[in-house]
Short mmCIF file of C-alpha atoms in Angstrom, two decimals:
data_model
loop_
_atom_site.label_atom_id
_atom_site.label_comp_id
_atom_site.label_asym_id
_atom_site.label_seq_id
_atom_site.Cartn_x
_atom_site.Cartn_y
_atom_site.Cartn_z
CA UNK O 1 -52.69 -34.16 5.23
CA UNK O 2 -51.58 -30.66 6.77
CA UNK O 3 -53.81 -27.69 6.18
CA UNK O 4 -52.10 -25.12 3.37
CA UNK O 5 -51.45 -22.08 5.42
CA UNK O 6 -53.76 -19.02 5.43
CA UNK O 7 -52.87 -15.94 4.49
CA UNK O 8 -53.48 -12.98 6.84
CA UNK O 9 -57.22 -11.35 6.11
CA UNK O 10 -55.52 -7.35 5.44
CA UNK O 11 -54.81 -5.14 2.42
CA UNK O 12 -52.11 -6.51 -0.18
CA UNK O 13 -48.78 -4.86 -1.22
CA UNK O 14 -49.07 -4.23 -4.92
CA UNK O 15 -45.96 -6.51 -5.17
CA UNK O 16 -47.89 -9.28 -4.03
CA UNK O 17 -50.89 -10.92 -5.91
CA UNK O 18 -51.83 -13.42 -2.71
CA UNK O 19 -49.45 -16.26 -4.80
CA UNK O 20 -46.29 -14.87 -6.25
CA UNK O 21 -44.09 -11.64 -5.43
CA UNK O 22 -43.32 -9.29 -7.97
CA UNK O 23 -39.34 -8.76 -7.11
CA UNK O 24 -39.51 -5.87 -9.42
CA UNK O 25 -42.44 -4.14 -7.53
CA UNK O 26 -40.84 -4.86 -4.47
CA UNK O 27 -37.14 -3.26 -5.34
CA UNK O 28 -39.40 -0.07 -6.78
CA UNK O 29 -41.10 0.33 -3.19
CA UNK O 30 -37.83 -0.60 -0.96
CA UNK O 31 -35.95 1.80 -3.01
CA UNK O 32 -38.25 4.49 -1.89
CA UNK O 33 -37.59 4.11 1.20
CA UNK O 34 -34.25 3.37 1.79
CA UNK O 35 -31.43 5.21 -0.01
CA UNK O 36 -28.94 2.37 -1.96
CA UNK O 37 -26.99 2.16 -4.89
CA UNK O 38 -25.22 0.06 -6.85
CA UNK O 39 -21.94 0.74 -8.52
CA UNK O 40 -18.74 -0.54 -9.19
CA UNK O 41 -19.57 -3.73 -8.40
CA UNK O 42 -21.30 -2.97 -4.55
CA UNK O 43 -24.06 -1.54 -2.70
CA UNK O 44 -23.61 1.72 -1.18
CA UNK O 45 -25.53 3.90 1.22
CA UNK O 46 -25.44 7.03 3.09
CA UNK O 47 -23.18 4.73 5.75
CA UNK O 48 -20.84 4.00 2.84
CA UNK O 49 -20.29 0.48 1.62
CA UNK O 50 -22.53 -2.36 2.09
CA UNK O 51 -19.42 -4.83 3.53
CA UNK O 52 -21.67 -7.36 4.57
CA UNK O 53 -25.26 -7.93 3.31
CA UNK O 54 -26.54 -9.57 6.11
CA UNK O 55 -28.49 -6.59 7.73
CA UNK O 56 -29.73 -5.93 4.02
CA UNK O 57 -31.32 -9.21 3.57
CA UNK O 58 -32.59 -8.72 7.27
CA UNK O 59 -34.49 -6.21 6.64
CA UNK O 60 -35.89 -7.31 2.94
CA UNK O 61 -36.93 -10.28 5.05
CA UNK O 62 -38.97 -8.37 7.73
CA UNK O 63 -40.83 -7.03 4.63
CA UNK O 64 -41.60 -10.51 3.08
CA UNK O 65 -42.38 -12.54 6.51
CA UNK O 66 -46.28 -11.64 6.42
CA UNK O 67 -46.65 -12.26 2.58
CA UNK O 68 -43.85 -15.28 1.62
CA UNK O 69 -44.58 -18.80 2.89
CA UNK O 70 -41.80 -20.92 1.34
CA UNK O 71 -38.25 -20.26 -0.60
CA UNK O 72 -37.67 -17.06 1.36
CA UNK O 73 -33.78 -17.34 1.34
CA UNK O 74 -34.10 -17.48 -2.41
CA UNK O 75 -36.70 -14.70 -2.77
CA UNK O 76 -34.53 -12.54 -1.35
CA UNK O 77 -31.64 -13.53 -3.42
CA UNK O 78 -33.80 -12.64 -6.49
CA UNK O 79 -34.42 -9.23 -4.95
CA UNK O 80 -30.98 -8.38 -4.44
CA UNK O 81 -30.02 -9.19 -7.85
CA UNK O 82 -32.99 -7.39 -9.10
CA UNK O 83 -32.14 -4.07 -6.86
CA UNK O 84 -28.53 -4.22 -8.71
CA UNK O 85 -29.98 -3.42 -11.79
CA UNK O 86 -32.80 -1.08 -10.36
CA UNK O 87 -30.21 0.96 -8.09
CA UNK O 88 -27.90 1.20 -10.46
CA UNK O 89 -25.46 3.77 -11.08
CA UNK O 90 -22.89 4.85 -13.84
CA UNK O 91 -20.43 5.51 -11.05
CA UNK O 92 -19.21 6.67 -7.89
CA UNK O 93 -16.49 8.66 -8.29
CA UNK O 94 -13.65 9.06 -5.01
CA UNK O 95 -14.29 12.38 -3.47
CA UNK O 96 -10.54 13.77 -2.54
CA UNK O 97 -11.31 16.60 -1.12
CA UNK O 98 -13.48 15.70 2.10
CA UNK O 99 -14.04 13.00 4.51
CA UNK O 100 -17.29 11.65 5.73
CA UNK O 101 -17.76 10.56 9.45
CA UNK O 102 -20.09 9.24 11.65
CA UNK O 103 -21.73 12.74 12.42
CA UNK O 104 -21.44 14.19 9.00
CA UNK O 105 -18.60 15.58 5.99
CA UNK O 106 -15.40 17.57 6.87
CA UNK O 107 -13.58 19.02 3.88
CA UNK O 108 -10.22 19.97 3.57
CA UNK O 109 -10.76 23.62 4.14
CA UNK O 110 -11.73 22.29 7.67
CA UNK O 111 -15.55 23.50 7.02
CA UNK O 112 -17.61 20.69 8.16
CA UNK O 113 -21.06 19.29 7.27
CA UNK O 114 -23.48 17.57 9.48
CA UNK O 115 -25.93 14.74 8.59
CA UNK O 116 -25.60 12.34 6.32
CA UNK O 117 -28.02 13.21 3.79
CA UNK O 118 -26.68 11.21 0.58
CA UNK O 119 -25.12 7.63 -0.90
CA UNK O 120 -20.78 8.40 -0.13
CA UNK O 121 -18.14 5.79 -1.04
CA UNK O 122 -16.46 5.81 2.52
CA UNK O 123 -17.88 6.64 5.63
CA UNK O 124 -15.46 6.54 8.55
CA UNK O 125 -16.84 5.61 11.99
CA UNK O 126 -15.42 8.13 14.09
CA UNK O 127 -16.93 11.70 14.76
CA UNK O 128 -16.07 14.84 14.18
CA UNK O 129 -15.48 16.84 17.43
CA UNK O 130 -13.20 19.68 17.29
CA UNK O 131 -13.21 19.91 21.00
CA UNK O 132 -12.09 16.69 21.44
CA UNK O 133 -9.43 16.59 23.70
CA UNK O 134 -5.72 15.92 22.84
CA UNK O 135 -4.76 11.83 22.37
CA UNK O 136 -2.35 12.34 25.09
CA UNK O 137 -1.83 8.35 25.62
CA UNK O 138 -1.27 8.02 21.42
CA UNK O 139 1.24 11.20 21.74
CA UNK O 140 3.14 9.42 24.22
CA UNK O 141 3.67 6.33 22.86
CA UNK O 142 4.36 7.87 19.50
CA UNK O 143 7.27 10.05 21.29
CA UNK O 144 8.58 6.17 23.12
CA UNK O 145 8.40 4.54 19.74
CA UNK O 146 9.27 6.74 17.09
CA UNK O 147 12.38 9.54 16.72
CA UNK O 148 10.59 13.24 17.27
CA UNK O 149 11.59 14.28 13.95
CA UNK O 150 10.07 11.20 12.15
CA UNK O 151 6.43 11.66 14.34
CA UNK O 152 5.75 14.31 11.66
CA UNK O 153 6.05 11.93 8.35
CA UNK O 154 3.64 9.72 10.20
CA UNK O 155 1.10 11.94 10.95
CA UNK O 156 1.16 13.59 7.59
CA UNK O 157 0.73 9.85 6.23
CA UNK O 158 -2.02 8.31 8.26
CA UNK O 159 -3.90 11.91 7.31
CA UNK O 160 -3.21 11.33 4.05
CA UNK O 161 -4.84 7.99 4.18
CA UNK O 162 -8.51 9.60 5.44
CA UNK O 163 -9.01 10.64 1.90
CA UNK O 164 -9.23 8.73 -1.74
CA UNK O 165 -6.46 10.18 -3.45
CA UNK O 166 -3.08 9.08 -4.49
CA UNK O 167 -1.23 12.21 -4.92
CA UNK O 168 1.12 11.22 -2.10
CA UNK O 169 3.05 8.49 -4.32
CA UNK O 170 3.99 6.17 -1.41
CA UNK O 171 4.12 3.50 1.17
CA UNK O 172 5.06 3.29 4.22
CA UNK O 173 7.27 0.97 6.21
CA UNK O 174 7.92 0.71 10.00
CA UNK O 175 10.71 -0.95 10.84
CA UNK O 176 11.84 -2.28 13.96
CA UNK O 177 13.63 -5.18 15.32
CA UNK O 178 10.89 -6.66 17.51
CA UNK O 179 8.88 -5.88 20.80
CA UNK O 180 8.51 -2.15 21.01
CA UNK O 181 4.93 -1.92 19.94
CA UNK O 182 4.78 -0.78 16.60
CA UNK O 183 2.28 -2.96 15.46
CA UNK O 184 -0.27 -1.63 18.28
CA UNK O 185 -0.67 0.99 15.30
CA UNK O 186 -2.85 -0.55 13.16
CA UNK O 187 -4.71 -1.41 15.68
CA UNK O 188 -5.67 2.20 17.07
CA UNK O 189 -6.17 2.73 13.17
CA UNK O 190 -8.96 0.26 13.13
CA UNK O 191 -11.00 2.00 15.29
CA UNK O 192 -10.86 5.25 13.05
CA UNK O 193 -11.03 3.68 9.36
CA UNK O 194 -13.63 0.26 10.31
CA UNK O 195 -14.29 -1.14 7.44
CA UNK O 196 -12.86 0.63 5.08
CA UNK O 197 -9.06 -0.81 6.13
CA UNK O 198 -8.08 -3.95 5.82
CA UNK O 199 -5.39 -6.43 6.69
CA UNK O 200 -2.86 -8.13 3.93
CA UNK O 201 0.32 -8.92 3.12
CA UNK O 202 2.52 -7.18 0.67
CA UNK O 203 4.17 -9.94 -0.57
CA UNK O 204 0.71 -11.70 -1.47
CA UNK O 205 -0.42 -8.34 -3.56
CA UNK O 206 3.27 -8.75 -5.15
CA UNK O 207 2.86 -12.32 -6.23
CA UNK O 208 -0.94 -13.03 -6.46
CA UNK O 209 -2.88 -11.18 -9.66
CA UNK O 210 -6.11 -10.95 -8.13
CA UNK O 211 -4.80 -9.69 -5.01
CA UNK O 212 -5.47 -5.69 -5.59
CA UNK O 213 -9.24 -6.56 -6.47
CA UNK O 214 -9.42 -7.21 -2.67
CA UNK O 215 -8.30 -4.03 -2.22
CA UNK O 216 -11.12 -2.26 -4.20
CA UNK O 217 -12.63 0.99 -2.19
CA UNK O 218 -10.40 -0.01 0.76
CA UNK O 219 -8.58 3.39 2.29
CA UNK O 220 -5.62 1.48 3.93
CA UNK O 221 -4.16 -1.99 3.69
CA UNK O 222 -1.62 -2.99 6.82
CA UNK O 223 0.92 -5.46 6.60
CA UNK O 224 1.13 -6.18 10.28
CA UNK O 225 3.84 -8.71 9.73
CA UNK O 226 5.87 -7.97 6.65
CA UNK O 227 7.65 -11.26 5.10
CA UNK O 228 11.87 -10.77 4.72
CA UNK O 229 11.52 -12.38 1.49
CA UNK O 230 12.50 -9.85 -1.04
CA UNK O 231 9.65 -9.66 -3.81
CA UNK O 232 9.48 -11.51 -7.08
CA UNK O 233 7.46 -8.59 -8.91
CA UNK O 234 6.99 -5.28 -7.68
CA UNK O 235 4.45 -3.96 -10.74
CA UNK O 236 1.05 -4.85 -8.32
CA UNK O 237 2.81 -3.26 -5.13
CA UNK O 238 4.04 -0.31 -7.49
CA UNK O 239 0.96 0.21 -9.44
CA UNK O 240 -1.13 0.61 -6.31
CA UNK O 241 1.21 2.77 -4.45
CA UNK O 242 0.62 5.09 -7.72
CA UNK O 243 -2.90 4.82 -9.11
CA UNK O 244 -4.19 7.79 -10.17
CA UNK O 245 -8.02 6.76 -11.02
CA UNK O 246 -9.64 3.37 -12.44
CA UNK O 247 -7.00 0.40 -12.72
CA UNK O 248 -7.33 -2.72 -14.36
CA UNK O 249 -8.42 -5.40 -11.62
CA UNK O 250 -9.54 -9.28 -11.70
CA UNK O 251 -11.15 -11.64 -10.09
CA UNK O 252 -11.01 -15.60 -9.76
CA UNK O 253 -13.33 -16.44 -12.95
CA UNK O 254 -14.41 -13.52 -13.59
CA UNK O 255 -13.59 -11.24 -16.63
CA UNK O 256 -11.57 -8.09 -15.71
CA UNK O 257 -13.05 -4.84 -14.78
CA UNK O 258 -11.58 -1.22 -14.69
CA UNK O 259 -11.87 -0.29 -10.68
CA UNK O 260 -11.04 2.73 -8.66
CA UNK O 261 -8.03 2.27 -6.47
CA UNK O 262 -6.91 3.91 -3.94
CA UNK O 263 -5.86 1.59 -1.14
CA UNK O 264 -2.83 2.98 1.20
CA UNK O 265 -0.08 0.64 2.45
CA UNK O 266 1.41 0.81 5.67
CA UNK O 267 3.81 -2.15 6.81
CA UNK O 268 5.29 -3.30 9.88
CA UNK O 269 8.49 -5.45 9.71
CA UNK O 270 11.65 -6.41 11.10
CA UNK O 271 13.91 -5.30 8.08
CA UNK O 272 13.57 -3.34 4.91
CA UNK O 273 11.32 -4.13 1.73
CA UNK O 274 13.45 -5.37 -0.84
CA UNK O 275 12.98 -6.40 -4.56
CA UNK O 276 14.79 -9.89 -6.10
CA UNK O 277 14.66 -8.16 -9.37
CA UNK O 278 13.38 -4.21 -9.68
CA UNK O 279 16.85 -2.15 -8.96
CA UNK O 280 14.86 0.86 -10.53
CA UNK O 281 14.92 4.08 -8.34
CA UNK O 282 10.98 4.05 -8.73
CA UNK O 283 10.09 1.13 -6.13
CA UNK O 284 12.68 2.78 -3.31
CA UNK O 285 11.62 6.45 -3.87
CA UNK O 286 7.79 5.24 -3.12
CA UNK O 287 9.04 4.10 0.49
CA UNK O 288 8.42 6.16 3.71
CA UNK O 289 10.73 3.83 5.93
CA UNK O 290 10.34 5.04 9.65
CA UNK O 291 13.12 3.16 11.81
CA UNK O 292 11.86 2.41 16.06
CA UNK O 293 13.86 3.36 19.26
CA UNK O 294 15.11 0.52 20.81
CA UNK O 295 12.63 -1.22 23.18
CA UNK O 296 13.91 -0.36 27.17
CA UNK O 297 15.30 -3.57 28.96
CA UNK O 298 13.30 -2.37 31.90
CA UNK O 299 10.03 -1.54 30.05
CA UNK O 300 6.81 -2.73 31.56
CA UNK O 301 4.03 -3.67 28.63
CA UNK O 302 0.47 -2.54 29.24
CA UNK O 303 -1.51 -5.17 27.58
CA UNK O 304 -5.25 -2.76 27.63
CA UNK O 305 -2.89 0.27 25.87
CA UNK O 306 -4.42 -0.32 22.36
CA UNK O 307 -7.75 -0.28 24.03
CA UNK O 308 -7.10 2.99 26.03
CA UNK O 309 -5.55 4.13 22.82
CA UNK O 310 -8.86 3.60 20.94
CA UNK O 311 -10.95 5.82 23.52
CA UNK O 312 -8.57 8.39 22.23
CA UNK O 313 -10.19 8.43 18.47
CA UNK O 314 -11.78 11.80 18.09
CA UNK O 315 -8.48 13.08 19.39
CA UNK O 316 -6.22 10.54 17.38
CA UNK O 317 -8.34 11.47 14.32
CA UNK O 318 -8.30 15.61 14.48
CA UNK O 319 -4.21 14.86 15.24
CA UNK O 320 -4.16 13.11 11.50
CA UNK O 321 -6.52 15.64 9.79
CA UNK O 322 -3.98 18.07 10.77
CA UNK O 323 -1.34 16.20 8.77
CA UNK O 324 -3.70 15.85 6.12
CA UNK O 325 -3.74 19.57 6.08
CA UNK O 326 -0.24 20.22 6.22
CA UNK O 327 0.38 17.50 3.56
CA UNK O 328 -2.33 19.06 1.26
CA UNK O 329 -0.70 22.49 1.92
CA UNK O 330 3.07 21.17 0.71
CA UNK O 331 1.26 19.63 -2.52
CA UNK O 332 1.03 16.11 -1.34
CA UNK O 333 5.35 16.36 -0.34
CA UNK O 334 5.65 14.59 2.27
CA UNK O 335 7.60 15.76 5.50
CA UNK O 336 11.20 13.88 5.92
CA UNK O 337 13.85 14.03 8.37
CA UNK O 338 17.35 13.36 7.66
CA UNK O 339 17.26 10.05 9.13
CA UNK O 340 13.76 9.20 6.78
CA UNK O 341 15.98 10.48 3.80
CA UNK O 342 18.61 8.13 4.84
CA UNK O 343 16.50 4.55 5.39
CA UNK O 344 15.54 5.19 1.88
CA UNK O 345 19.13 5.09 0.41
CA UNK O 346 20.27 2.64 2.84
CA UNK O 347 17.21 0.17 1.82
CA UNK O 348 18.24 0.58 -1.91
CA UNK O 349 22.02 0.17 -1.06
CA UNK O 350 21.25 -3.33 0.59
CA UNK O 351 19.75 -4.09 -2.42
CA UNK O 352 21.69 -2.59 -4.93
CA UNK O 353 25.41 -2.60 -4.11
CA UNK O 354 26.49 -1.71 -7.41
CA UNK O 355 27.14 1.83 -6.41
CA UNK O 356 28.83 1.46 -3.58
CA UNK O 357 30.86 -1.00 -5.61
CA UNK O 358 31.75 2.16 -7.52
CA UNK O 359 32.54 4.32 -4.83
CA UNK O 360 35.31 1.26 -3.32
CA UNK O 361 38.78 1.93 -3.00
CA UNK O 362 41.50 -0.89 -4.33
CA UNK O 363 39.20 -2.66 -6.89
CA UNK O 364 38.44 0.07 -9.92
CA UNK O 365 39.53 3.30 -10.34
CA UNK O 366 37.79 6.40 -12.35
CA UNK O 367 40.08 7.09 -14.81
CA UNK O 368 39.13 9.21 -18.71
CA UNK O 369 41.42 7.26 -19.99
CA UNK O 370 41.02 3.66 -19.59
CA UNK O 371 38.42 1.12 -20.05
CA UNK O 372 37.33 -2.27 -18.71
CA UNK O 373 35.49 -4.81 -20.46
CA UNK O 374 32.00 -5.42 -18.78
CA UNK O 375 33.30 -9.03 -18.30
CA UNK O 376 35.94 -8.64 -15.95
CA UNK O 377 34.23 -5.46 -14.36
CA UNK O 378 31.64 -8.33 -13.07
CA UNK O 379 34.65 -10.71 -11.96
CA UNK O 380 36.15 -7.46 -10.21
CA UNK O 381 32.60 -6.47 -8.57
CA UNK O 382 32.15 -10.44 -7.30
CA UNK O 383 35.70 -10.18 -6.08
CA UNK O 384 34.34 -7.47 -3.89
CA UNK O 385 31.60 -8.31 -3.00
CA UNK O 386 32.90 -11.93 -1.56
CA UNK O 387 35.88 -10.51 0.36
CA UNK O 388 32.91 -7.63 1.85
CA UNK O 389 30.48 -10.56 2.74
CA UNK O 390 27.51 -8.73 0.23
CA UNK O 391 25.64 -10.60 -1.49
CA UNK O 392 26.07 -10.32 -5.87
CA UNK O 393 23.78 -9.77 -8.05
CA UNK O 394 23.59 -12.11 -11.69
CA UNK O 395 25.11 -10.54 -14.03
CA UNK O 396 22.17 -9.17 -15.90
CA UNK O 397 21.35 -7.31 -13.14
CA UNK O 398 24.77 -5.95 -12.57
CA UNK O 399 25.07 -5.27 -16.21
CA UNK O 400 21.38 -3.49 -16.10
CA UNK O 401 22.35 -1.35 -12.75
CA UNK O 402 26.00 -0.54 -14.63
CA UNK O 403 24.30 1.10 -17.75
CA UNK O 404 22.06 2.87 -15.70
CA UNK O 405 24.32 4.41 -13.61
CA UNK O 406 27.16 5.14 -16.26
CA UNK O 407 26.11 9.15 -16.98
CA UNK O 408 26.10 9.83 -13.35
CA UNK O 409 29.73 8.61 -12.93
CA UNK O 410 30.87 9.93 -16.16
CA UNK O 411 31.15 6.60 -17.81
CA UNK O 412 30.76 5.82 -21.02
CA UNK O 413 29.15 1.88 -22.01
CA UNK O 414 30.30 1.26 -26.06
CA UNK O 415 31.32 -2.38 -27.81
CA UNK O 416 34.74 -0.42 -28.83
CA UNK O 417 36.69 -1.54 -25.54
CA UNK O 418 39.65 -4.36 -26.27
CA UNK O 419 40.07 -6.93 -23.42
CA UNK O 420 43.27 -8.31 -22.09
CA UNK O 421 43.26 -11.00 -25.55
CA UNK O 422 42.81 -8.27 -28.03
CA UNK O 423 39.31 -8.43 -29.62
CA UNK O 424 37.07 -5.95 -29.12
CA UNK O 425 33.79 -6.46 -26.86
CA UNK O 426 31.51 -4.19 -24.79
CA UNK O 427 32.54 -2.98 -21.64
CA UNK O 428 33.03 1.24 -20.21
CA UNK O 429 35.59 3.64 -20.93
CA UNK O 430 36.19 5.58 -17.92
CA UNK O 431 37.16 2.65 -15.70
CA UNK O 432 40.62 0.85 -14.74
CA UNK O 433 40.74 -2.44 -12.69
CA UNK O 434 43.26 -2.46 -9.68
CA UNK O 435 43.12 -5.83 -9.13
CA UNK O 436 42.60 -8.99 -10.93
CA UNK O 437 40.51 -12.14 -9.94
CA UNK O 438 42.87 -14.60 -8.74
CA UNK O 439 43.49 -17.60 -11.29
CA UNK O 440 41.85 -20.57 -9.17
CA UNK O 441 38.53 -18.77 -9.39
CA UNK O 442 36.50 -15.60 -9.42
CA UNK O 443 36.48 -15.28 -5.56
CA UNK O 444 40.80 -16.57 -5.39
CA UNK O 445 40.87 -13.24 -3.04
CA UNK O 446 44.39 -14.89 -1.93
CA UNK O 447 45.65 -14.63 -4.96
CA UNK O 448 44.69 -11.58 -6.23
CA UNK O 449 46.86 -9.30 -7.85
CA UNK O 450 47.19 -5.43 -7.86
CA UNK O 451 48.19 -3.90 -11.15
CA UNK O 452 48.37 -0.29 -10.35
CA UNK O 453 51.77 0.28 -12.10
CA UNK O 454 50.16 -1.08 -15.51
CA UNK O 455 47.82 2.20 -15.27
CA UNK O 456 48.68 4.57 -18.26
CA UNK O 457 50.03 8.31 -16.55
#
C-alpha cells in the first residue's frame, strides 16, 4: 500500500486546518489581494471583464498546490462560486462619459487619467498616446473604399462605439457588392475593442430570443457577412439599436434577468437590410447605410494590409475619439451626406413600394373628389407592381402602409366609399383609379382598361 502523502513541515494559512480548506477563508484573503467583483452576472477587474476564467483559476490554483492533495479542479470550483457571493456587488453601472485603455481613463473632455487604479466595466486594449502618429495606411484605404463625404459618418460611428451609451439611435450598414475590402474593417476594429466586440449575425439576434444575452457588456457586434434574407422580426434588432439602460434578457434555462445593453451593430453586406414584415419608419431611420466605390479592375490586393492596419491603433483610435467628440458635440446627431440621406430612403423604398405606388403616373390619380374602395386600390397597386417587375406586398401590409400614409397625401380612409356594385365598404376618398385590372385576372395588364373620361370635372 502507497504511503499517504506528507504535508510540507511550515506555517499554515488560516484557511487551511492540515485536512480541509475553508473556501470562505480563502475568498476573504484572495480578495485582499487582488481587486474583483462580481456583478451582473460576471467577474470584473481593474482590466475589465473576466472573459475567460482560465487565468483566474490559474492563479487560485498556485495558491492551493502546497496545501490541496486531491479534488483540486473542484476546490477551485467551490471557490469561485463562493467569491461570487463574497465579491459581490449591487451593480456596475456603464460609464458614458469616458473610456478606459490600456494605460489609463480618457474622458470626453479629452482630460486623461493614468493607471488603472479601480474595478471598470470595459477596458479597451489600446493606449492612449496623443502623439501617436496619423493612421496614414487606415486614411488611405478609407479614402479607396468609401465616398469622402461618407468617411465622416463612419468615424463619428466607430467613436461612438468606444463608449456605453446609446444616445446615437442606430446601426450601421456597409454595403458593397463584393471584393473591395470592406470587411478588412472589423478586423482593424478588433485590435482596438479585444474583447469587448464580438462577431454575430443580425439575422440570428432577429430570430433567436436569447441571442441579445450574448451581447451583454459587449461595445460592438459585427455582422461580417450580413444574410439577404429580409428579417422575420425586427423588435430584438430594434430594441438593441435603442436601449437606453437595463433590458430584459434570457438565457437557455435560465430565468430572465434585467441586463445593461449597450452593444453597437455594424454590418457588412452585399445589399440593404430589409424587414418581411416592419414597414414602420422606426427600423429604416435607425440605419447608417454607407454604399463602397467600385473595386478597380486593375487593383492589386495586399493580403498583410489588415495587419499593417493594426500597427496603426493608437493612431486609428485618437482618429475615432475625434468623432466621438464631434458626435458628442452635435448631441449624439450623427453626420450625413446627401448620398447617406439617400440609401436610407432608397432601402425603405425597396421595401415599401407603396409610396412610390402613389407617386405613379397612369394607375391612380389624386383627386378631392373621388374615392376608391381599398379593394380595387390593391388590384390597381398589384397591377403595377407586376407590369414594374416589384415585388407586392399581402394585402394587410398594403392596407397597413395605405392608412399610414393617408394624412401625408391628403387622403382620407372612411367605410362611407360605394364600389362599382353599389354597397358601401371601406376604401379613401381622395383617390381615382385610371385603369382597371383586366378581366382574366389581377395581373391581365393586356387587357387593361383606362377610364380617364369616367373622372367627374
Amino acid at each position: 500500500m502507497g504511503q499517504k502523502k506528507k504535508l510540507p513541515d511550515r506555517v499554515l494559512p488560516n484557511w487551511f486546518d492540515g485536512k480541509t480548506i475553508n473556501e470562505a477563508r480563502f475568498c476573504e484573503e484572495f480578495l485582499q489581494t487582488h481587486r474583483i467583483a462580481f456583478a451582473n452576472g460576471a467577474f470584473f477587474t481593474p482590466d475589465g471583464r473576466v472573459t475567460d476564467d482560465l487565468p483566474l483559476r490559474a492563479e487560485i490554483y498556485e495558491a492551493l498546490k502546497g496545501w490541496a492533495i486531491s479534488n483540486i479542479p473542484k476546490k477551485i470550483s467551490n471557490i469561485l462560486e463562493v467569491m461570487k457571493m463574497d465579491a459581490q456587488a449591487p451593480d456596475l453601472p456603464p460609464e458614458p462619459d469616458r473610456i478606459h485603455l490600456s494605460n489609463g481613463t480618457l474622458l470626453l473632455d479629452g482630460s486623461f487619467l493614468e493607471g488603472r487604479p479601480r474595478i471598470v466595466r470595459n477596458r479597451l486594449p489600446v493606449r492612449y498616446n496623443p502623439d501617436a502618429p496619423s493612421p496614414e495606411r487606415w486614411l488611405r484605404f478609407l479614402g479607396d473604399l468609401l465616398y469622402p463625404e461618407d468617411i465622416p459618418t463612419l468615424q463619428e460611428f466607430i467613436g461612438y462605439c468606444l463608449i456605453p451609451s446609446n444616445k446615437g439611435q442606430r446601426m450601421m450598414v456597409i454595403k458593397g457588392s463584393g471584393g473591395e475590402g470592406k470587411s478588412q474593417i472589423g478586423s482593424v476594429l478588433s485590435s482596438i475593442f479585444g474583447t469587448n466586440m464580438k462577431d454575430g449575425s443580425i439575422g440570428k439576434i432577429s430570430e433567436n430570443r436569447f441571442a441579445r444575452a450574448d451581447l451583454e457588456h459587449i461595445l460592438l457586434c459585427v455582422d461580417d457577412d450580413m444574410r439577404m434574407e429580409a428579417l422575420r422580426q425586427t423588435n430584438y434588432v430594434k430594441s438593441i439599436v435603442t436601449a437606453q439602460g437595463k433590458m430584459d434578457l434570457e438565457r437557455k434555462g435560465k430565468q430572465s434577468y434585467q441586463g445593461w445593453m449597450f452593444a453597437r451593430l455594424l454590418a457588412f453586406s452585399n445589399g440593404n437590410l430589409q424587414a418581411l414584415f416592419d414597414r414602420s419608419d422606426g427600423f429604416y431611420r435607425r440605419q447608417l447605410v454607407l454604399t463602397t466605390k467600385e473595386r478597380p479592375k486593375d487593383r492589386v490586393d495586399d493580403p498583410d494590409l489588415a495587419e499593417k492596419m493594426k500597427a496603426e491603433a493608437e493612431g486609428i483610435f485618437l482618429w475615432a475619439f475625434e468623432g466621438l467628440q464631434r458626435l458628442a458635440a452635435n448631441n449624439f446627431r450623427f453626420s450625413e451626406s446627401d448620398r447617406v440621406a439617400e440609401n436610407r430612403e432608397n432601402v425603405k423604398r425597396e421595401n415599401n413600394n407603396v409610396e412610390e405606388f402613389l407617386q405613379s403616373e397612369g394607375y391612380i390619380l389624386r383627386k378631392a373628389d373621388c374615392s376608391i374602395s381599398s379593394k380595387e386600390l390593391y388590384e390597381i397597386y398589384r397591377m403595377w407592381c407586376e407590369e414594374n417587375s416589384f415585388p407586392s406586398l399581402k394585402g394587410r401590409s398594403f392596407g397597413d402602409c395605405m392608412v399610414a400614409l393617408a394624412p401625408k397625401y391628403n387622403l382620407e380612409y372612411h367605410n362611407n366609399v360605394h364600389n362599382k356594385a353599389g354597397r358601401r365598404v371601406w376604401g379613401y376618398e381622395g383617390l381615382a383609379a385610371l385603369v382597371i385590372p383586366g378581366i382574366g385576372g389581377v395581373y391581365g395588364g393586356s387587357s387593361r382598361t383606362y377610364v380617364q373620361d369616367e373622372l367627374p370635372d
